[in-house]
Amino acid sequence: MTAGERPLNELGRWDDMGDDTRAALLGRGRAAVFDPDLRESVREIIEAVRADGDKAVAAALRRFDGCDVPADRLMVTDAEFRAARDAVEPALVAAIRDSIGHVRRFNEQIAARGDWSFESEPGLHVGEKVSPVASAGLFVPSGKGSYPSVLIQLATPAVVAGVPEITVAVPPVPGSPGTVDPAVLVAADELGIRSVFRCNGPAGIAAMAFGTATVPRVMKIVGPGGPPVTCAQLEVQRFGVVTCVLLGASESLIVADDWADPRLLAADLLNEAEHGPDSSSVLVTDSAALLGRVQAELRTQVARLPEPQRSYALRALGVNGGAVLVRDLAQAAEVANRYAPEHMQVAVRDPDALLGLLHDAGEILVGQWTPISAANFVIGCPAALPTAGFAKVNGGVTVEAFRKRTAVARADRAALSRMSATAVTLARHEGFPAHAAAVEARFPNQADFPHQADFPHQAGFPHQAGFPHAARSPEGHHAD
């Protein structure tokens, strides 16, 4: 095959790749999100919504989607929910219910690990109380297609968590009078969610962040999207809203050896590649022969795709992604962890041995009977996953994204007496006499209060008789 017949960009051996080539591969997606011009244009939209509310949201719909929606018609009506039921085929309704069921069961297992406590020392009980966040806003990027699976992946964990107020923002069909995808409405209805609004991109994120006359204000916003949506989520955090960063352009990385079926590898590489022009697909293998067979399969399978998916896939494979040859599977794990993909698949002879070396990925799918598409739609593991390398610090959207943990402690008199010397010593050292006095006030009888002499000081550290240290500002930071 000529170079033009190889859809997958062969980047060469990892050991031989230069720093620039490695950086281009590993840094996918981030530059677009943090582009200064994009940030400025997104800020303008956000500030417009902050100032003009529904009016600005409606203006954004006209400008970016060609949808003329009056400001008082942003909320989806009960009549539209009923019409959506009639518009969606029974087979799709069954698929939506099956998908919800798998995601629900996965998240119920996580939710079962709730409140906990233990006796840290006699008379001192410490633990956590788990409760849902007060409100959540879910962004479903449905403007250019029908993606009920995204709503399922975001809303099901929020429902399982028990979030009392769930708001959904969905871009309407471009050029329509504000039509919202019926399949998304059916998925929302199956989950008992009726607070759905036709909003697009940064304007929808801003509407949920600030609240408008129509759209409720929420405390946390979750949802994937392109660079403008991701940038908007970063920007609204300045106003006290929490977001899940970074759910951006789709990406996958497959680790394979010569055991893998090249036909299935090609199919799985195309899975995320067809999402859009900013998607990326990467193959990491220790077998040059396997790479050649995958190239032949890709050439055949790419040709079968319709447009624009074919063009998207060629860019994901040939520009944004590619193939990396490694010495062995240990080095493959090193490359995979550095890439930290949204979706990782392991297609090797001994997957359990490799699994122990892998730790940075949104999800790890083991074997060729666990394709990415099944994980996207039905397996139940989170499919709203961190991208652009953020899998190094974040996981996927589960019930934990919609819960918060509050520490709870209970001490009796004897336990506080045992701990008091530590509290008073540290309070005196940090220059907070009231902190120390709050403990000492509980032991007016000095016989009941441990003396500092009973508490071993750090070697060489003088006993502090007075408050506070002269060199310490009384405004010093202290985490109470």
CSV table of C-alpha atoms in Angstrom, one decimal:
chain,number,residue,atom,x,y,z
A,1,MET,CA,0.0,0.0,0.0
A,2,THR,CA,1.1,3.5,-0.7
A,3,ALA,CA,1.2,6.2,2.1
A,4,GLY,CA,-2.1,7.5,0.8
A,5,GLU,CA,-3.7,4.1,1.3
A,6,ARG,CA,-2.8,4.0,5.0
A,7,PRO,CA,-5.6,5.8,6.9
A,8,LEU,CA,-3.8,5.4,10.2
A,9,ASN,CA,-0.9,7.9,10.6
A,10,GLU,CA,2.2,5.8,11.4
A,11,LEU,CA,4.0,7.9,13.9
A,12,GLY,CA,6.9,5.5,14.2
A,13,ARG,CA,8.5,3.9,17.2
A,14,TRP,CA,8.0,5.6,20.6
A,15,ASP,CA,11.7,5.4,21.3
A,16,ASP,CA,12.5,7.3,18.1
A,17,MET,CA,9.8,9.9,18.2
A,18,GLY,CA,10.9,13.5,18.8
A,19,ASP,CA,9.6,15.7,21.6
A,20,ASP,CA,7.5,17.7,19.1
A,21,THR,CA,5.8,14.6,17.7
A,22,ARG,CA,5.1,13.2,21.2
A,23,ALA,CA,3.7,16.6,22.3
A,24,ALA,CA,1.4,16.8,19.3
A,25,LEU,CA,0.0,13.4,20.0
A,26,LEU,CA,-0.4,13.8,23.8
A,27,GLY,CA,-1.7,17.4,23.7
A,28,ARG,CA,-4.7,16.9,21.5
A,29,GLY,CA,-7.7,19.1,22.2
A,30,ARG,CA,-6.3,21.3,24.9
A,31,ALA,CA,-5.1,24.1,22.7
A,32,ALA,CA,-8.5,24.6,21.2
A,33,VAL,CA,-10.2,24.9,24.6
A,34,PHE,CA,-7.8,27.4,25.9
A,35,ASP,CA,-7.6,29.5,22.7
A,36,PRO,CA,-7.6,33.2,23.7
A,37,ASP,CA,-10.0,34.3,20.8
A,38,LEU,CA,-12.4,31.5,21.7
A,39,ARG,CA,-12.3,32.5,25.3
A,40,GLU,CA,-13.1,36.1,24.5
A,41,SER,CA,-16.0,35.2,22.3
A,42,VAL,CA,-17.4,32.8,24.9
A,43,ARG,CA,-17.1,35.4,27.6
A,44,GLU,CA,-19.1,37.8,25.5
A,45,ILE,CA,-22.0,35.3,25.3
A,46,ILE,CA,-21.7,34.5,29.0
A,47,GLU,CA,-21.9,38.2,30.0
A,48,ALA,CA,-24.8,38.8,27.6
A,49,VAL,CA,-26.8,36.0,29.3
A,50,ARG,CA,-25.7,37.2,32.7
A,51,ALA,CA,-27.1,40.7,31.9
A,52,ASP,CA,-30.1,39.9,29.7
A,53,GLY,CA,-31.1,36.3,30.7
A,54,ASP,CA,-33.7,34.6,28.5
A,55,LYS,CA,-33.4,37.4,25.8
A,56,ALA,CA,-29.7,36.6,25.3
A,57,VAL,CA,-30.4,32.9,25.2
A,58,ALA,CA,-33.0,33.4,22.5
A,59,ALA,CA,-30.6,35.6,20.6
A,60,ALA,CA,-27.9,32.9,20.7
A,61,LEU,CA,-30.4,30.4,19.3
A,62,ARG,CA,-31.1,32.7,16.4
A,63,ARG,CA,-27.4,33.5,15.8
A,64,PHE,CA,-25.9,30.1,16.0
A,65,ASP,CA,-28.7,27.6,15.2
A,66,GLY,CA,-31.1,29.6,13.1
A,67,CYS,CA,-33.9,28.9,15.6
A,68,ASP,CA,-36.4,31.7,16.2
A,69,VAL,CA,-37.6,30.9,19.7
A,70,PRO,CA,-39.4,33.5,21.8
A,71,ALA,CA,-37.7,34.0,25.2
A,72,ASP,CA,-40.8,32.7,27.0
A,73,ARG,CA,-40.7,29.4,25.0
A,74,LEU,CA,-37.4,28.1,26.2
A,75,MET,CA,-38.9,25.5,28.4
A,76,VAL,CA,-40.1,22.3,26.7
A,77,THR,CA,-43.8,21.9,27.3
A,78,ASP,CA,-45.9,18.9,28.5
A,79,ALA,CA,-47.4,18.7,25.0
A,80,GLU,CA,-43.9,18.3,23.5
A,81,PHE,CA,-43.2,15.4,25.9
A,82,ARG,CA,-46.4,13.7,24.8
A,83,ALA,CA,-45.6,14.2,21.1
A,84,ALA,CA,-42.1,12.8,21.7
A,85,ARG,CA,-43.6,9.6,22.9
A,86,ASP,CA,-45.6,9.2,19.7
A,87,ALA,CA,-42.6,10.1,17.6
A,88,VAL,CA,-40.2,7.5,19.0
A,89,GLU,CA,-40.3,3.9,17.8
A,90,PRO,CA,-41.0,1.2,20.4
A,91,ALA,CA,-37.6,-0.4,19.7
A,92,LEU,CA,-35.8,2.8,20.6
A,93,VAL,CA,-37.9,3.2,23.7
A,94,ALA,CA,-36.9,-0.3,24.7
A,95,ALA,CA,-33.2,0.5,24.1
A,96,ILE,CA,-33.5,3.6,26.1
A,97,ARG,CA,-35.0,1.7,29.0
A,98,ASP,CA,-32.4,-1.1,28.8
A,99,SER,CA,-29.6,1.5,28.8
A,100,ILE,CA,-31.0,3.4,31.8
A,101,GLY,CA,-31.3,0.1,33.6
A,102,HIS,CA,-27.7,-0.8,33.2
A,103,VAL,CA,-26.5,2.7,34.1
A,104,ARG,CA,-28.8,2.7,37.1
A,105,ARG,CA,-27.6,-0.6,38.4
A,106,PHE,CA,-23.9,0.4,38.1
A,107,ASN,CA,-24.6,3.6,40.0
A,108,GLU,CA,-26.7,2.0,42.7
A,109,GLN,CA,-23.7,-0.1,43.6
A,110,ILE,CA,-21.7,3.0,44.1
A,111,ALA,CA,-24.5,4.7,46.0
A,112,ALA,CA,-24.8,1.8,48.4
A,113,ARG,CA,-21.4,2.9,49.8
A,114,GLY,CA,-22.9,5.8,51.7
A,115,ASP,CA,-22.5,7.1,55.3
A,116,TRP,CA,-19.8,5.6,57.4
A,117,SER,CA,-18.1,6.1,60.7
A,118,PHE,CA,-15.7,4.3,63.1
A,119,GLU,CA,-14.3,4.8,66.6
A,120,SER,CA,-10.9,6.5,66.0
A,121,GLU,CA,-10.1,6.1,69.7
A,122,PRO,CA,-12.3,5.4,72.7
A,123,GLY,CA,-15.1,7.9,72.9
A,124,LEU,CA,-14.3,9.6,69.5
A,125,HIS,CA,-16.4,8.6,66.5
A,126,VAL,CA,-15.6,10.1,63.1
A,127,GLY,CA,-17.0,9.5,59.6
A,128,GLU,CA,-18.9,11.1,56.7
A,129,LYS,CA,-22.5,11.8,55.8
A,130,VAL,CA,-23.2,11.5,52.1
A,131,SER,CA,-25.9,13.7,50.5
A,132,PRO,CA,-26.8,14.9,47.0
A,133,VAL,CA,-25.8,18.3,45.7
A,134,ALA,CA,-28.7,20.8,45.9
A,135,SER,CA,-29.1,21.2,42.1
A,136,ALA,CA,-27.5,20.0,38.9
A,137,GLY,CA,-27.6,21.3,35.3
A,138,LEU,CA,-27.0,18.7,32.5
A,139,PHE,CA,-25.9,19.8,29.0
A,140,VAL,CA,-26.8,17.4,26.2
A,141,PRO,CA,-25.2,18.4,22.9
A,142,SER,CA,-28.1,17.3,20.7
A,143,GLY,CA,-28.2,20.1,18.2
A,144,LYS,CA,-26.6,18.3,15.3
A,145,GLY,CA,-27.8,14.8,16.0
A,146,SER,CA,-29.9,12.6,18.3
A,147,TYR,CA,-28.0,11.6,21.4
A,148,PRO,CA,-30.3,10.2,24.1
A,149,SER,CA,-27.4,8.1,25.4
A,150,VAL,CA,-25.7,11.3,26.6
A,151,LEU,CA,-28.8,12.3,28.6
A,152,ILE,CA,-28.9,8.7,30.0
A,153,GLN,CA,-25.3,8.8,31.1
A,154,LEU,CA,-25.6,12.2,32.8
A,155,ALA,CA,-29.1,12.1,34.3
A,156,THR,CA,-29.3,8.5,35.6
A,157,PRO,CA,-26.5,9.0,38.1
A,158,ALA,CA,-28.0,12.3,39.2
A,159,VAL,CA,-31.4,10.6,39.7
A,160,VAL,CA,-29.8,7.8,41.7
A,161,ALA,CA,-27.9,10.3,43.8
A,162,GLY,CA,-31.2,11.9,44.7
A,163,VAL,CA,-30.5,15.4,43.3
A,164,PRO,CA,-33.7,17.3,44.1
A,165,GLU,CA,-33.5,19.8,41.2
A,166,ILE,CA,-32.2,18.6,37.8
A,167,THR,CA,-32.2,20.9,34.8
A,168,VAL,CA,-31.4,19.9,31.3
A,169,ALA,CA,-30.2,22.2,28.5
A,170,VAL,CA,-30.6,20.8,25.0
A,171,PRO,CA,-29.8,22.6,21.7
A,172,PRO,CA,-32.8,22.4,19.4
A,173,VAL,CA,-32.6,21.1,15.8
A,174,PRO,CA,-30.8,23.7,13.8
A,175,GLY,CA,-33.1,25.7,11.5
A,176,SER,CA,-36.2,24.5,13.3
A,177,PRO,CA,-38.7,26.5,15.3
A,178,GLY,CA,-37.1,25.1,18.4
A,179,THR,CA,-37.7,21.4,18.0
A,180,VAL,CA,-36.0,19.3,20.7
A,181,ASP,CA,-34.9,15.8,19.9
A,182,PRO,CA,-37.8,13.5,20.8
A,183,ALA,CA,-35.5,10.6,21.8
A,184,VAL,CA,-33.8,12.9,24.4
A,185,LEU,CA,-37.2,13.9,25.7
A,186,VAL,CA,-38.3,10.3,26.1
A,187,ALA,CA,-35.1,9.5,28.0
A,188,ALA,CA,-35.7,12.4,30.3
A,189,ASP,CA,-39.3,11.4,30.8
A,190,GLU,CA,-38.3,7.8,31.6
A,191,LEU,CA,-36.1,9.3,34.4
A,192,GLY,CA,-38.8,11.6,35.7
A,193,ILE,CA,-37.2,14.8,34.5
A,194,ARG,CA,-39.4,17.5,33.0
A,195,SER,CA,-37.2,20.6,33.5
A,196,VAL,CA,-35.8,20.6,30.0
A,197,PHE,CA,-34.8,23.8,28.1
A,198,ARG,CA,-33.9,24.6,24.5
A,199,CYS,CA,-30.5,26.3,24.9
A,200,ASN,CA,-27.4,26.0,22.9
A,201,GLY,CA,-23.6,26.0,23.7
A,202,PRO,CA,-22.2,28.7,26.0
A,203,ALA,CA,-25.5,30.4,26.3
A,204,GLY,CA,-27.1,27.3,27.8
A,205,ILE,CA,-24.2,26.8,30.2
A,206,ALA,CA,-24.5,30.5,31.3
A,207,ALA,CA,-28.3,30.2,31.7
A,208,MET,CA,-27.9,27.4,34.1
A,209,ALA,CA,-24.9,29.0,35.9
A,210,PHE,CA,-26.7,32.4,36.5
A,211,GLY,CA,-30.4,31.4,36.2
A,212,THR,CA,-32.8,33.4,34.2
A,213,ALA,CA,-36.5,34.2,34.4
A,214,THR,CA,-37.1,30.8,32.8
A,215,VAL,CA,-34.0,28.6,33.5
A,216,PRO,CA,-33.3,27.7,37.1
A,217,ARG,CA,-29.9,28.5,38.5
A,218,VAL,CA,-27.9,25.3,39.4
A,219,MET,CA,-24.9,24.7,41.6
A,220,LYS,CA,-23.2,22.1,39.4
A,221,ILE,CA,-23.0,21.8,35.6
A,222,VAL,CA,-22.1,18.5,33.9
A,223,GLY,CA,-22.0,17.7,30.2
A,224,PRO,CA,-19.8,17.1,27.2
A,225,GLY,CA,-19.3,19.4,24.2
A,226,GLY,CA,-16.9,21.0,21.8
A,227,PRO,CA,-14.4,23.6,22.7
A,228,PRO,CA,-17.0,26.5,23.1
A,229,VAL,CA,-19.0,24.4,25.6
A,230,THR,CA,-16.0,23.3,27.5
A,231,CYS,CA,-14.6,26.8,27.5
A,232,ALA,CA,-17.9,28.1,28.8
A,233,GLN,CA,-17.9,25.6,31.7
A,234,LEU,CA,-14.4,26.8,32.7
A,235,GLU,CA,-15.5,30.4,32.6
A,236,VAL,CA,-18.6,30.1,34.7
A,237,GLN,CA,-16.6,28.6,37.5
A,238,ARG,CA,-15.4,32.1,38.2
A,239,PHE,CA,-19.0,32.8,39.4
A,240,GLY,CA,-19.2,30.0,41.9
A,241,VAL,CA,-20.5,27.2,39.7
A,242,VAL,CA,-18.8,23.7,39.9
A,243,THR,CA,-18.3,21.9,36.6
A,244,CYS,CA,-16.8,18.5,35.5
A,245,VAL,CA,-13.7,19.2,33.5
A,246,LEU,CA,-12.9,18.2,30.8
A,247,LEU,CA,-15.6,16.4,28.8
A,248,GLY,CA,-14.4,17.4,25.3
A,249,ALA,CA,-13.8,15.9,21.9
A,250,SER,CA,-14.1,12.1,21.6
A,251,GLU,CA,-10.9,10.0,21.8
A,252,SER,CA,-9.8,6.4,22.1
A,253,LEU,CA,-6.6,4.4,22.5
A,254,ILE,CA,-6.3,0.7,21.8
A,255,VAL,CA,-3.3,-1.4,23.1
A,256,ALA,CA,-3.0,-4.5,21.0
A,257,ASP,CA,-0.5,-7.3,20.3
A,258,ASP,CA,-0.4,-9.9,17.5
A,259,TRP,CA,-3.2,-11.9,19.2
A,260,ALA,CA,-5.8,-9.3,18.3
A,261,ASP,CA,-8.2,-9.6,15.4
A,262,PRO,CA,-7.2,-6.7,13.0
A,263,ARG,CA,-10.7,-6.6,11.5
A,264,LEU,CA,-12.2,-5.8,15.0
A,265,LEU,CA,-9.3,-3.4,15.8
A,266,ALA,CA,-10.2,-1.4,12.7
A,267,ALA,CA,-13.9,-1.3,13.6
A,268,ASP,CA,-13.1,-0.2,17.2
A,269,LEU,CA,-10.6,2.5,16.0
A,270,LEU,CA,-13.4,3.9,13.9
A,271,ASN,CA,-15.9,4.0,16.8
A,272,GLU,CA,-14.8,7.3,18.3
A,273,ALA,CA,-13.2,8.5,15.1
A,274,GLU,CA,-16.6,9.2,13.4
A,275,HIS,CA,-17.7,11.6,16.1
A,276,GLY,CA,-16.3,14.8,14.6
A,277,PRO,CA,-13.3,16.6,13.0
A,278,ASP,CA,-11.7,17.0,16.5
A,279,SER,CA,-11.9,13.3,17.5
A,280,SER,CA,-8.8,11.2,17.8
A,281,SER,CA,-8.0,7.5,17.6
A,282,VAL,CA,-4.7,5.9,18.5
A,283,LEU,CA,-3.3,2.4,18.2
A,284,VAL,CA,-0.4,1.3,20.3
A,285,THR,CA,1.2,-2.0,19.4
A,286,ASP,CA,4.4,-4.0,19.6
A,287,SER,CA,3.7,-5.7,16.3
A,288,ALA,CA,4.5,-4.0,12.9
A,289,ALA,CA,2.9,-6.9,11.1
A,290,LEU,CA,-0.4,-6.3,13.0
A,291,LEU,CA,-0.2,-2.6,12.1
A,292,GLY,CA,0.0,-3.5,8.5
A,293,ARG,CA,-3.1,-5.8,8.7
A,294,VAL,CA,-5.0,-3.1,10.5
A,295,GLN,CA,-4.2,-0.5,7.8
A,296,ALA,CA,-5.7,-2.8,5.2
A,297,GLU,CA,-8.8,-3.3,7.2
A,298,LEU,CA,-9.2,0.4,7.9
A,299,ARG,CA,-8.9,1.2,4.2
A,300,THR,CA,-11.9,-1.1,3.5
A,301,GLN,CA,-14.0,0.0,6.5
A,302,VAL,CA,-13.4,3.7,6.1
A,303,ALA,CA,-14.6,3.5,2.5
A,304,ARG,CA,-18.0,2.1,3.7
A,305,LEU,CA,-18.7,5.1,6.0
A,306,PRO,CA,-21.0,7.8,4.7
A,307,GLU,CA,-20.1,11.5,4.8
A,308,PRO,CA,-19.4,13.4,7.0
A,309,GLN,CA,-18.3,10.4,9.2
A,310,ARG,CA,-15.8,9.3,6.6
A,311,SER,CA,-14.0,12.6,6.6
A,312,TYR,CA,-14.2,12.8,10.4
A,313,ALA,CA,-12.6,9.3,10.7
A,314,LEU,CA,-9.8,10.1,8.3
A,315,ARG,CA,-8.9,13.1,10.3
A,316,ALA,CA,-9.1,11.3,13.6
A,317,LEU,CA,-6.8,8.5,12.3
A,318,GLY,CA,-4.5,10.5,10.1
A,319,VAL,CA,-4.1,13.9,11.7
A,320,ASN,CA,-5.3,13.9,15.3
A,321,GLY,CA,-4.3,10.3,16.1
A,322,GLY,CA,-2.2,7.6,14.6
A,323,ALA,CA,-0.2,4.5,15.4
A,324,VAL,CA,2.7,4.1,17.8
A,325,LEU,CA,5.1,1.1,17.7
A,326,VAL,CA,6.6,0.1,21.1
A,327,ARG,CA,9.3,-2.4,22.2
A,328,ASP,CA,6.9,-4.4,24.3
A,329,LEU,CA,3.6,-4.2,26.2
A,330,ALA,CA,5.3,-2.6,29.3
A,331,GLN,CA,6.2,0.3,27.1
A,332,ALA,CA,2.7,0.2,25.6
A,333,ALA,CA,1.3,0.8,29.1
A,334,GLU,CA,3.7,3.7,29.6
A,335,VAL,CA,2.5,5.3,26.4
A,336,ALA,CA,-1.2,4.6,27.2
A,337,ASN,CA,-0.8,6.2,30.7
A,338,ARG,CA,0.8,9.3,29.3
A,339,TYR,CA,-1.9,9.7,26.7
A,340,ALA,CA,-4.6,9.1,29.4
A,341,PRO,CA,-7.4,8.5,26.9
A,342,GLU,CA,-11.2,8.9,27.4
A,343,HIS,CA,-11.7,5.3,26.2
A,344,MET,CA,-9.0,2.6,26.4
A,345,GLN,CA,-9.4,-0.9,25.0
A,346,VAL,CA,-7.0,-3.7,25.8
A,347,ALA,CA,-6.7,-6.3,23.0
A,348,VAL,CA,-3.8,-8.5,24.0
A,349,ARG,CA,-3.1,-12.2,24.7
A,350,ASP,CA,-2.7,-11.7,28.5
A,351,PRO,CA,-4.9,-8.7,29.4
A,352,ASP,CA,-4.7,-9.3,33.2
A,353,ALA,CA,-0.9,-8.8,33.2
A,354,LEU,CA,-1.2,-5.6,31.3
A,355,LEU,CA,-4.2,-4.3,33.3
A,356,GLY,CA,-2.0,-4.0,36.4
A,357,LEU,CA,0.2,-1.5,34.6
A,358,LEU,CA,-2.6,0.7,33.4
A,359,HIS,CA,-4.0,3.5,35.6
A,360,ASP,CA,-4.7,6.6,33.6
A,361,ALA,CA,-7.9,6.3,31.5
A,362,GLY,CA,-11.5,7.3,31.6
A,363,GLU,CA,-12.4,3.6,31.2
A,364,ILE,CA,-10.5,0.4,30.4
A,365,LEU,CA,-12.4,-2.1,28.3
A,366,VAL,CA,-10.8,-5.6,28.4
A,367,GLY,CA,-10.8,-7.8,25.4
A,368,GLN,CA,-12.4,-7.6,22.0
A,369,TRP,CA,-15.8,-8.7,23.3
A,370,THR,CA,-16.0,-5.4,25.2
A,371,PRO,CA,-16.2,-2.8,22.4
A,372,ILE,CA,-16.3,0.9,23.0
A,373,SER,CA,-19.8,1.2,21.4
A,374,ALA,CA,-21.2,-1.3,23.9
A,375,ALA,CA,-19.7,0.8,26.7
A,376,ASN,CA,-21.1,4.0,25.1
A,377,PHE,CA,-24.7,2.7,25.0
A,378,VAL,CA,-25.5,-0.2,27.4
A,379,ILE,CA,-22.8,-1.7,29.6
A,380,GLY,CA,-23.5,0.8,32.4
A,381,CYS,CA,-20.0,2.0,33.3
A,382,PRO,CA,-19.7,5.8,32.8
A,383,ALA,CA,-19.5,6.9,29.2
A,384,ALA,CA,-19.3,10.6,30.0
A,385,LEU,CA,-15.5,10.6,30.5
A,386,PRO,CA,-12.6,13.0,30.9
A,387,THR,CA,-10.7,13.8,27.7
A,388,ALA,CA,-7.5,15.7,26.6
A,389,GLY,CA,-5.5,13.9,29.3
A,390,PHE,CA,-7.7,14.8,32.2
A,391,ALA,CA,-8.2,11.1,33.0
A,392,LYS,CA,-5.0,11.6,35.0
A,393,VAL,CA,-7.0,13.4,37.6
A,394,ASN,CA,-10.7,12.8,36.9
A,395,GLY,CA,-13.0,9.8,36.4
A,396,GLY,CA,-16.2,9.5,34.5
A,397,VAL,CA,-19.6,10.9,35.5
A,398,THR,CA,-21.1,8.6,38.1
A,399,VAL,CA,-23.4,9.1,41.1
A,400,GLU,CA,-20.3,10.5,42.9
A,401,ALA,CA,-20.4,13.6,40.6
A,402,PHE,CA,-23.7,14.5,42.2
A,403,ARG,CA,-23.0,13.7,45.8
A,404,LYS,CA,-21.0,15.5,48.5
A,405,ARG,CA,-19.5,14.3,51.7
A,406,THR,CA,-19.8,16.0,55.0
A,407,ALA,CA,-17.5,15.0,57.8
A,408,VAL,CA,-19.2,14.1,61.1
A,409,ALA,CA,-17.5,13.8,64.4
A,410,ARG,CA,-18.7,13.1,68.0
A,411,ALA,CA,-16.4,13.1,71.0
A,412,ASP,CA,-17.1,12.5,74.7
A,413,ARG,CA,-15.5,14.3,77.6
A,414,ALA,CA,-12.8,11.7,78.1
A,415,ALA,CA,-11.8,11.7,74.4
A,416,LEU,CA,-11.6,15.5,74.3
A,417,SER,CA,-9.5,15.4,77.4
A,418,ARG,CA,-7.0,13.1,75.8
A,419,MET,CA,-6.9,15.3,72.6
A,420,SER,CA,-6.8,18.6,74.4
A,421,ALA,CA,-3.0,18.9,74.7
A,422,THR,CA,-2.6,18.6,71.0
A,423,ALA,CA,-5.3,21.1,70.2
A,424,VAL,CA,-4.0,23.7,72.7
A,425,THR,CA,-0.4,23.2,71.7
A,426,LEU,CA,-1.1,23.8,68.0
A,427,ALA,CA,-3.4,26.7,68.8
A,428,ARG,CA,-0.7,28.4,70.8
A,429,HIS,CA,1.9,27.8,68.1
A,430,GLU,CA,-0.3,29.2,65.4
A,431,GLY,CA,-1.2,32.3,67.4
A,432,PHE,CA,-4.9,31.6,68.1
A,433,PRO,CA,-5.6,32.1,71.8
A,434,ALA,CA,-9.4,31.8,71.4
A,435,HIS,CA,-8.9,28.4,69.8
A,436,ALA,CA,-7.0,27.2,72.8
A,437,ALA,CA,-9.5,28.9,75.2
A,438,ALA,CA,-12.4,27.0,73.6
A,439,VAL,CA,-10.8,23.7,74.6
A,440,GLU,CA,-9.6,24.9,78.0
A,441,ALA,CA,-13.1,26.3,78.9
A,442,ARG,CA,-14.4,22.7,79.0
A,443,PHE,CA,-12.0,21.8,81.7
A,444,PRO,CA,-12.3,24.5,84.5
A,445,ASN,CA,-10.8,22.1,87.0
A,446,GLN,CA,-7.1,22.0,86.1
A,447,ALA,CA,-6.8,18.6,87.6
A,448,ASP,CA,-8.9,17.3,84.7
A,449,PHE,CA,-6.8,19.1,82.0
A,450,PRO,CA,-3.6,17.6,80.8
A,451,HIS,CA,-0.6,19.8,81.3
A,452,GLN,CA,1.7,20.7,78.5
A,453,ALA,CA,4.4,18.8,80.3
A,454,ASP,CA,2.4,15.6,79.8
A,455,PHE,CA,2.6,16.1,76.0
A,456,PRO,CA,5.9,15.5,74.4
A,457,HIS,CA,7.2,18.5,72.4
A,458,GLN,CA,9.1,18.1,69.2
A,459,ALA,CA,12.8,17.9,69.9
A,460,GLY,CA,14.3,21.3,70.0
A,461,PHE,CA,11.0,23.2,70.0
A,462,PRO,CA,10.5,25.5,73.0
A,463,HIS,CA,7.4,25.4,75.2
A,464,GLN,CA,5.3,28.4,74.3
A,465,ALA,CA,4.1,30.3,77.4
A,466,GLY,CA,2.4,33.2,75.7
A,467,PHE,CA,0.1,34.1,72.8
A,468,PRO,CA,0.7,34.7,70.0
A,469,HIS,CA,4.0,34.6,68.2
A,470,ALA,CA,5.2,38.1,67.6
A,471,ALA,CA,6.2,37.3,64.1
A,472,ARG,CA,2.8,35.8,63.2
A,473,SER,CA,-0.1,37.9,61.8
A,474,PRO,CA,-3.3,37.4,63.7
A,475,GLU,CA,-4.9,37.3,60.2
A,476,GLY,CA,-2.9,34.3,59.3
A,477,HIS,CA,-4.7,31.6,57.2
A,478,HIS,CA,-6.2,28.8,59.2
A,479,ALA,CA,-8.4,26.0,57.9
A,480,ASP,CA,-11.2,25.6,60.5
